[in-house]
Each structure stands twice: as structure tokens, then as C-alpha cells.
Amino acid sequence: MKVPLSTLAHTRSGDKGDTANIGVIAWRERDYPTLLREVTPERVKQFFGSLVKGEVERFELPNLGALNFLLHEALGGGGTVSLRVDAQGKTLGAALLRMQIEVDESDAGS
């Protein structure tokens, strides 16, 4: 079944120049394998569509039950050359929590 990412994880995000980063942290250790399977760089790039012009990199942090994504060319050149402001990078994590992921029914409600 499909559920929002927020069912299994929370996020922290920020930015530097034209790159945003999003940390996706599993609420429960047992959900980390689902994050690995469902929250791929390709799916993150697809989710953000034309907002992210560059590459999306994923770094795995199994000891934290987390994934860290770098979204290149995601802020219109950065705050000094676009109308996008610093706060936008900080909101991308909250936006990503709306992404739909596939989970086993037993994981969706507990």
C-alpha cells in the first residue's frame, strides 16, 4: 500500500548556494530498509520535477537509520542570483515528506 513518507520518517534540510540537502531519518530502525528501497535519488528528483535541474546524490547512514540527499542546481543559482531565498532550502525536507512510498500493510499503521 502507498503512504506518505512522513509515516516512516522525518526530515531536516538546508542549503548552501545552489545546493540543497535533505536528511531523511527513519522513525524506527526497522523502517530503514524500506527507505533504502523506496527513497532513491531518481524518485527524489522525479518528485521535485523541474525544481531540481542537477544531479541528486544519496548518501546512506545506516548507523543513524538515515539517508542524506544533495540536490544540485535546486535553488535557481542560490539566494544571490535568484528570487528563491535561503528559507526555500529549509522547506524542501517538509515537502519531500508528502512523497508516496510503498510499504507492507503491517508497517503502515504501527
Tab-separated table of N, CA and C in Angstrom:
chain	number	residue	atom	x	y	z
A	1	MET	N	0.830	-1.177	0.000
A	1	MET	CA	0.000	0.000	0.000
A	1	MET	C	0.877	1.243	0.000
A	2	LYS	N	0.351	2.331	-0.502
A	2	LYS	CA	1.100	3.585	-0.569
A	2	LYS	C	0.723	4.487	0.600
A	3	VAL	N	1.765	5.091	1.179
A	3	VAL	CA	1.585	6.036	2.282
A	3	VAL	C	2.557	7.199	2.070
A	4	PRO	N	2.307	8.334	2.707
A	4	PRO	CA	3.282	9.415	2.623
A	4	PRO	C	4.566	9.036	3.361
A	5	LEU	N	5.676	9.519	2.886
A	5	LEU	CA	6.971	9.271	3.522
A	5	LEU	C	6.928	9.624	5.007
A	6	SER	N	6.151	10.626	5.371
A	6	SER	CA	6.069	11.058	6.773
A	6	SER	C	5.608	9.950	7.712
A	7	THR	N	4.983	8.901	7.190
A	7	THR	CA	4.554	7.774	8.013
A	7	THR	C	5.753	7.037	8.606
A	8	LEU	N	6.857	6.997	7.851
A	8	LEU	CA	8.032	6.233	8.290
A	8	LEU	C	9.231	7.081	8.690
A	9	ALA	N	9.211	8.388	8.366
A	9	ALA	CA	10.423	9.177	8.574
A	9	ALA	C	10.106	10.639	8.848
A	10	HIS	N	11.114	11.324	9.349
A	10	HIS	CA	11.080	12.781	9.461
A	10	HIS	C	12.292	13.316	8.715
A	11	THR	N	12.352	14.626	8.497
A	11	THR	CA	13.426	15.201	7.692
A	11	THR	C	14.026	16.430	8.354
A	12	ARG	N	15.236	16.740	7.907
A	12	ARG	CA	15.907	18.002	8.206
A	12	ARG	C	16.510	18.451	6.891
A	13	SER	N	16.447	19.722	6.600
A	13	SER	CA	17.024	20.170	5.339
A	13	SER	C	17.641	21.543	5.482
A	14	GLY	N	18.480	21.867	4.519
A	14	GLY	CA	19.156	23.147	4.497
A	14	GLY	C	19.713	23.401	3.114
A	15	ASP	N	20.526	24.427	3.003
A	15	ASP	CA	21.053	24.767	1.687
A	15	ASP	C	22.380	25.502	1.817
A	16	LYS	N	23.085	25.498	0.723
A	16	LYS	CA	24.328	26.258	0.594
A	16	LYS	C	24.472	26.595	-0.877
A	17	GLY	N	24.404	27.859	-1.202
A	17	GLY	CA	24.495	28.261	-2.597
A	17	GLY	C	23.319	27.716	-3.381
A	18	ASP	N	23.618	26.945	-4.414
A	18	ASP	CA	22.586	26.396	-5.294
A	18	ASP	C	22.318	24.920	-5.001
A	19	THR	N	22.783	24.424	-3.853
A	19	THR	CA	22.600	23.017	-3.476
A	19	THR	C	21.779	22.946	-2.197
A	20	ALA	N	20.789	22.084	-2.209
A	20	ALA	CA	20.003	21.820	-1.002
A	20	ALA	C	20.332	20.414	-0.525
A	21	ASN	N	20.266	20.214	0.774
A	21	ASN	CA	20.409	18.852	1.287
A	21	ASN	C	19.192	18.513	2.124
A	22	ILE	N	18.821	17.246	2.063
A	22	ILE	CA	17.683	16.749	2.835
A	22	ILE	C	18.110	15.471	3.545
A	23	GLY	N	18.039	15.489	4.852
A	23	GLY	CA	18.252	14.292	5.643
A	23	GLY	C	16.908	13.637	5.919
A	24	VAL	N	16.796	12.355	5.611
A	24	VAL	CA	15.565	11.586	5.838
A	24	VAL	C	15.902	10.553	6.907
A	25	ILE	N	15.234	10.644	8.055
A	25	ILE	CA	15.569	9.818	9.206
A	25	ILE	C	14.376	8.933	9.568
A	26	ALA	N	14.608	7.629	9.603
A	26	ALA	CA	13.529	6.681	9.924
A	26	ALA	C	13.074	6.877	11.364
A	27	TRP	N	11.775	6.823	11.564
A	27	TRP	CA	11.242	6.875	12.928
A	27	TRP	C	11.644	5.623	13.710
A	28	ARG	N	11.671	4.469	13.000
A	28	ARG	CA	12.006	3.192	13.644
A	28	ARG	C	13.118	2.519	12.844
A	29	GLU	N	14.004	1.868	13.536
A	29	GLU	CA	15.124	1.181	12.886
A	29	GLU	C	14.645	0.198	11.820
A	30	ARG	N	13.561	-0.484	12.084
A	30	ARG	CA	13.063	-1.494	11.144
A	30	ARG	C	12.568	-0.894	9.831
A	31	ASP	N	12.339	0.416	9.788
A	31	ASP	CA	11.863	1.058	8.561
A	31	ASP	C	12.993	1.503	7.629
A	32	TYR	N	14.221	1.465	8.093
A	32	TYR	CA	15.341	1.909	7.264
A	32	TYR	C	15.440	1.138	5.945
A	33	PRO	N	15.294	-0.190	5.915
A	33	PRO	CA	15.341	-0.895	4.624
A	33	PRO	C	14.273	-0.415	3.632
A	34	THR	N	13.113	-0.052	4.139
A	34	THR	CA	12.067	0.484	3.259
A	34	THR	C	12.504	1.822	2.677
A	35	LEU	N	13.120	2.660	3.496
A	35	LEU	CA	13.628	3.944	2.983
A	35	LEU	C	14.672	3.702	1.898
A	36	LEU	N	15.570	2.750	2.135
A	36	LEU	CA	16.596	2.436	1.133
A	36	LEU	C	15.965	2.038	-0.200
A	37	ARG	N	14.929	1.235	-0.117
A	37	ARG	CA	14.277	0.739	-1.324
A	37	ARG	C	13.439	1.814	-2.021
A	38	GLU	N	12.708	2.595	-1.256
A	38	GLU	CA	11.709	3.493	-1.827
A	38	GLU	C	12.194	4.920	-2.107
A	39	VAL	N	13.132	5.410	-1.325
A	39	VAL	CA	13.546	6.811	-1.457
A	39	VAL	C	14.892	6.857	-2.180
A	40	THR	N	14.811	6.689	-3.477
A	40	THR	CA	16.009	6.659	-4.325
A	40	THR	C	16.289	8.050	-4.877
A	41	PRO	N	17.521	8.279	-5.326
A	41	PRO	CA	17.817	9.571	-5.947
A	41	PRO	C	16.910	9.869	-7.145
A	42	GLU	N	16.613	8.845	-7.914
A	42	GLU	CA	15.756	9.028	-9.085
A	42	GLU	C	14.338	9.456	-8.683
A	43	ARG	N	13.813	8.827	-7.647
A	43	ARG	CA	12.459	9.173	-7.196
A	43	ARG	C	12.407	10.563	-6.576
A	44	VAL	N	13.472	10.939	-5.850
A	44	VAL	CA	13.515	12.279	-5.264
A	44	VAL	C	13.563	13.328	-6.376
A	45	LYS	N	14.404	13.083	-7.376
A	45	LYS	CA	14.486	14.026	-8.499
A	45	LYS	C	13.142	14.114	-9.219
A	46	GLN	N	12.509	12.992	-9.441
A	46	GLN	CA	11.200	12.979	-10.097
A	46	GLN	C	10.160	13.720	-9.250
A	47	PHE	N	10.195	13.524	-7.957
A	47	PHE	CA	9.235	14.178	-7.064
A	47	PHE	C	9.329	15.697	-7.171
A	48	PHE	N	10.541	16.220	-7.207
A	48	PHE	CA	10.722	17.673	-7.264
A	48	PHE	C	10.609	18.232	-8.683
A	49	GLY	N	10.623	17.364	-9.673
A	49	GLY	CA	10.415	17.798	-11.050
A	49	GLY	C	11.409	18.861	-11.499
A	50	SER	N	10.911	19.885	-12.151
A	50	SER	CA	11.785	20.913	-12.737
A	50	SER	C	12.450	21.805	-11.696
A	51	LEU	N	12.092	21.679	-10.443
A	51	LEU	CA	12.735	22.469	-9.393
A	51	LEU	C	14.210	22.098	-9.248
A	52	VAL	N	14.530	20.817	-9.434
A	52	VAL	CA	15.914	20.345	-9.318
A	52	VAL	C	16.453	20.106	-10.718
A	53	LYS	N	17.362	20.969	-11.140
A	53	LYS	CA	17.909	20.886	-12.501
A	53	LYS	C	19.117	19.946	-12.590
A	54	GLY	N	19.838	19.790	-11.486
A	54	GLY	CA	21.058	18.990	-11.496
A	54	GLY	C	20.855	17.597	-10.936
A	55	GLU	N	21.974	17.004	-10.605
A	55	GLU	CA	22.016	15.638	-10.080
A	55	GLU	C	21.486	15.582	-8.647
A	56	VAL	N	20.909	14.443	-8.288
A	56	VAL	CA	20.531	14.160	-6.908
A	56	VAL	C	21.426	13.016	-6.432
A	57	GLU	N	22.179	13.276	-5.374
A	57	GLU	CA	23.064	12.259	-4.797
A	57	GLU	C	22.451	11.757	-3.491
A	58	ARG	N	22.657	10.472	-3.196
A	58	ARG	CA	22.186	9.899	-1.939
A	58	ARG	C	23.368	9.314	-1.184
A	59	PHE	N	23.424	9.629	0.095
A	59	PHE	CA	24.425	9.068	0.995
A	59	PHE	C	23.684	8.306	2.085
A	60	GLU	N	24.107	7.078	2.327
A	60	GLU	CA	23.442	6.200	3.289
A	60	GLU	C	24.154	6.247	4.632
A	61	LEU	N	23.375	6.374	5.685
A	61	LEU	CA	23.912	6.414	7.043
A	61	LEU	C	23.186	5.362	7.885
A	62	PRO	N	23.522	4.077	7.685
A	62	PRO	CA	22.782	3.012	8.372
A	62	PRO	C	22.882	3.092	9.896
A	63	ASN	N	23.990	3.605	10.419
A	63	ASN	CA	24.134	3.702	11.870
A	63	ASN	C	23.141	4.710	12.469
A	64	LEU	N	22.625	5.616	11.641
A	64	LEU	CA	21.620	6.590	12.087
A	64	LEU	C	20.219	6.266	11.575
A	65	GLY	N	20.121	5.246	10.727
A	65	GLY	CA	18.845	4.946	10.092
A	65	GLY	C	18.399	6.088	9.192
A	66	ALA	N	19.369	6.667	8.484
A	66	ALA	CA	19.081	7.885	7.731
A	66	ALA	C	19.688	7.855	6.333
A	67	LEU	N	19.127	8.709	5.488
A	67	LEU	CA	19.648	8.967	4.151
A	67	LEU	C	19.875	10.466	4.045
A	68	ASN	N	20.929	10.862	3.355
A	68	ASN	CA	21.164	12.282	3.114
A	68	ASN	C	21.212	12.498	1.611
A	69	PHE	N	20.418	13.430	1.132
A	69	PHE	CA	20.356	13.737	-0.289
A	69	PHE	C	20.934	15.115	-0.549
A	70	LEU	N	21.751	15.219	-1.590
A	70	LEU	CA	22.210	16.510	-2.088
A	70	LEU	C	21.500	16.762	-3.407
A	71	LEU	N	20.808	17.879	-3.496
A	71	LEU	CA	20.070	18.263	-4.691
A	71	LEU	C	20.813	19.425	-5.341
A	72	HIS	N	21.508	19.133	-6.423
A	72	HIS	CA	22.316	20.142	-7.102
A	72	HIS	C	21.448	20.969	-8.045
A	73	GLU	N	21.802	22.224	-8.156
A	73	GLU	CA	21.062	23.166	-9.005
A	73	GLU	C	19.583	23.167	-8.630
A	74	ALA	N	19.333	23.302	-7.336
A	74	ALA	CA	17.970	23.215	-6.828
A	74	ALA	C	17.413	24.551	-6.361
A	75	LEU	N	18.232	25.580	-6.342
A	75	LEU	CA	17.778	26.844	-5.770
A	75	LEU	C	17.921	28.015	-6.741
A	76	GLY	N	17.830	27.725	-8.023
A	76	GLY	CA	17.840	28.788	-9.016
A	76	GLY	C	19.115	29.596	-9.042
A	77	GLY	N	20.236	28.994	-8.680
A	77	GLY	CA	21.505	29.705	-8.657
A	77	GLY	C	21.905	30.163	-7.268
A	78	GLY	N	21.039	30.006	-6.310
A	78	GLY	CA	21.320	30.442	-4.953
A	78	GLY	C	20.693	31.798	-4.669
A	79	GLY	N	20.665	32.152	-3.409
A	79	GLY	CA	19.977	33.355	-2.967
A	79	GLY	C	20.467	34.646	-3.586
A	80	THR	N	21.725	34.695	-4.007
A	80	THR	CA	22.236	35.952	-4.546
A	80	THR	C	21.890	36.183	-6.004
A	81	VAL	N	21.434	35.147	-6.716
A	81	VAL	CA	21.140	35.309	-8.139
A	81	VAL	C	19.724	34.896	-8.524
A	82	SER	N	18.881	34.603	-7.560
A	82	SER	CA	17.520	34.198	-7.891
A	82	SER	C	16.538	34.807	-6.905
A	83	LEU	N	15.281	34.634	-7.209
A	83	LEU	CA	14.238	35.084	-6.293
A	83	LEU	C	13.995	34.080	-5.183
A	84	ARG	N	14.581	32.897	-5.298
A	84	ARG	CA	14.446	31.890	-4.243
A	84	ARG	C	15.310	32.314	-3.073
A	85	VAL	N	14.817	32.153	-1.891
A	85	VAL	CA	15.533	32.614	-0.718
A	85	VAL	C	16.050	31.439	0.098
A	86	ASP	N	16.888	31.762	1.063
A	86	ASP	CA	17.505	30.758	1.918
A	86	ASP	C	16.470	29.823	2.542
A	87	ALA	N	15.338	30.366	2.885
A	87	ALA	CA	14.324	29.545	3.558
A	87	ALA	C	13.813	28.421	2.671
A	88	GLN	N	13.887	28.574	1.358
A	88	GLN	CA	13.366	27.524	0.480
A	88	GLN	C	14.094	26.209	0.694
A	89	GLY	N	15.410	26.232	0.789
A	89	GLY	CA	16.152	25.005	1.020
A	89	GLY	C	15.725	24.315	2.301
A	90	LYS	N	15.358	25.099	3.281
A	90	LYS	CA	14.933	24.538	4.563
A	90	LYS	C	13.536	23.929	4.492
A	91	THR	N	12.756	24.270	3.484
A	91	THR	CA	11.406	23.724	3.366
A	91	THR	C	11.332	22.483	2.485
A	92	LEU	N	12.388	22.176	1.755
A	92	LEU	CA	12.336	21.040	0.837
A	92	LEU	C	12.151	19.716	1.577
A	93	GLY	N	12.707	19.600	2.767
A	93	GLY	CA	12.520	18.373	3.549
A	93	GLY	C	11.058	18.152	3.900
A	94	ALA	N	10.389	19.210	4.321
A	94	ALA	CA	8.963	19.100	4.639
A	94	ALA	C	8.168	18.721	3.393
A	95	ALA	N	8.545	19.275	2.266
A	95	ALA	CA	7.845	18.946	1.017
A	95	ALA	C	8.030	17.470	0.664
A	96	LEU	N	9.256	16.959	0.839
A	96	LEU	CA	9.541	15.565	0.485
A	96	LEU	C	8.698	14.588	1.301
A	97	LEU	N	8.323	14.968	2.506
A	97	LEU	CA	7.508	14.082	3.347
A	97	LEU	C	6.165	13.739	2.716
A	98	ARG	N	5.747	14.486	1.704
A	98	ARG	CA	4.493	14.196	1.000
A	98	ARG	C	4.666	13.120	-0.070
A	99	MET	N	5.904	12.754	-0.400
A	99	MET	CA	6.138	11.736	-1.418
A	99	MET	C	5.498	10.416	-0.986
A	100	GLN	N	4.813	9.767	-1.905
A	100	GLN	CA	4.170	8.486	-1.621
A	100	GLN	C	5.176	7.349	-1.783
A	101	ILE	N	5.217	6.460	-0.798
A	101	ILE	CA	6.094	5.293	-0.865
A	101	ILE	C	5.271	4.034	-0.647
A	102	GLU	N	5.790	2.932	-1.113
A	102	GLU	CA	5.121	1.633	-0.981
A	102	GLU	C	5.612	0.945	0.291
A	103	VAL	N	4.668	0.496	1.120
A	103	VAL	CA	5.015	-0.213	2.358
A	103	VAL	C	4.128	-1.441	2.493
A	104	ASP	N	4.582	-2.388	3.315
A	104	ASP	CA	3.732	-3.514	3.683
A	104	ASP	C	2.604	-2.978	4.581
A	105	GLU	N	1.436	-3.548	4.473
A	105	GLU	CA	0.308	-3.085	5.289
A	105	GLU	C	0.619	-3.134	6.775
A	106	SER	N	1.415	-4.099	7.201
A	106	SER	CA	1.730	-4.227	8.615
A	106	SER	C	2.581	-3.069	9.115
A	107	ASP	N	3.298	-2.362	8.207
A	107	ASP	CA	4.145	-1.238	8.604
A	107	ASP	C	3.408	0.090	8.561
A	108	ALA	N	2.286	0.158	7.893
A	108	ALA	CA	1.605	1.429	7.662
A	108	ALA	C	0.945	2.008	8.911
A	109	GLY	N	0.489	1.160	9.796
A	109	GLY	CA	-0.268	1.702	10.918
A	109	GLY	C	0.410	1.601	12.262
A	110	SER	N	1.600	1.047	12.302
A	110	SER	CA	2.217	0.852	13.622
A	110	SER	C	3.458	1.656	13.796
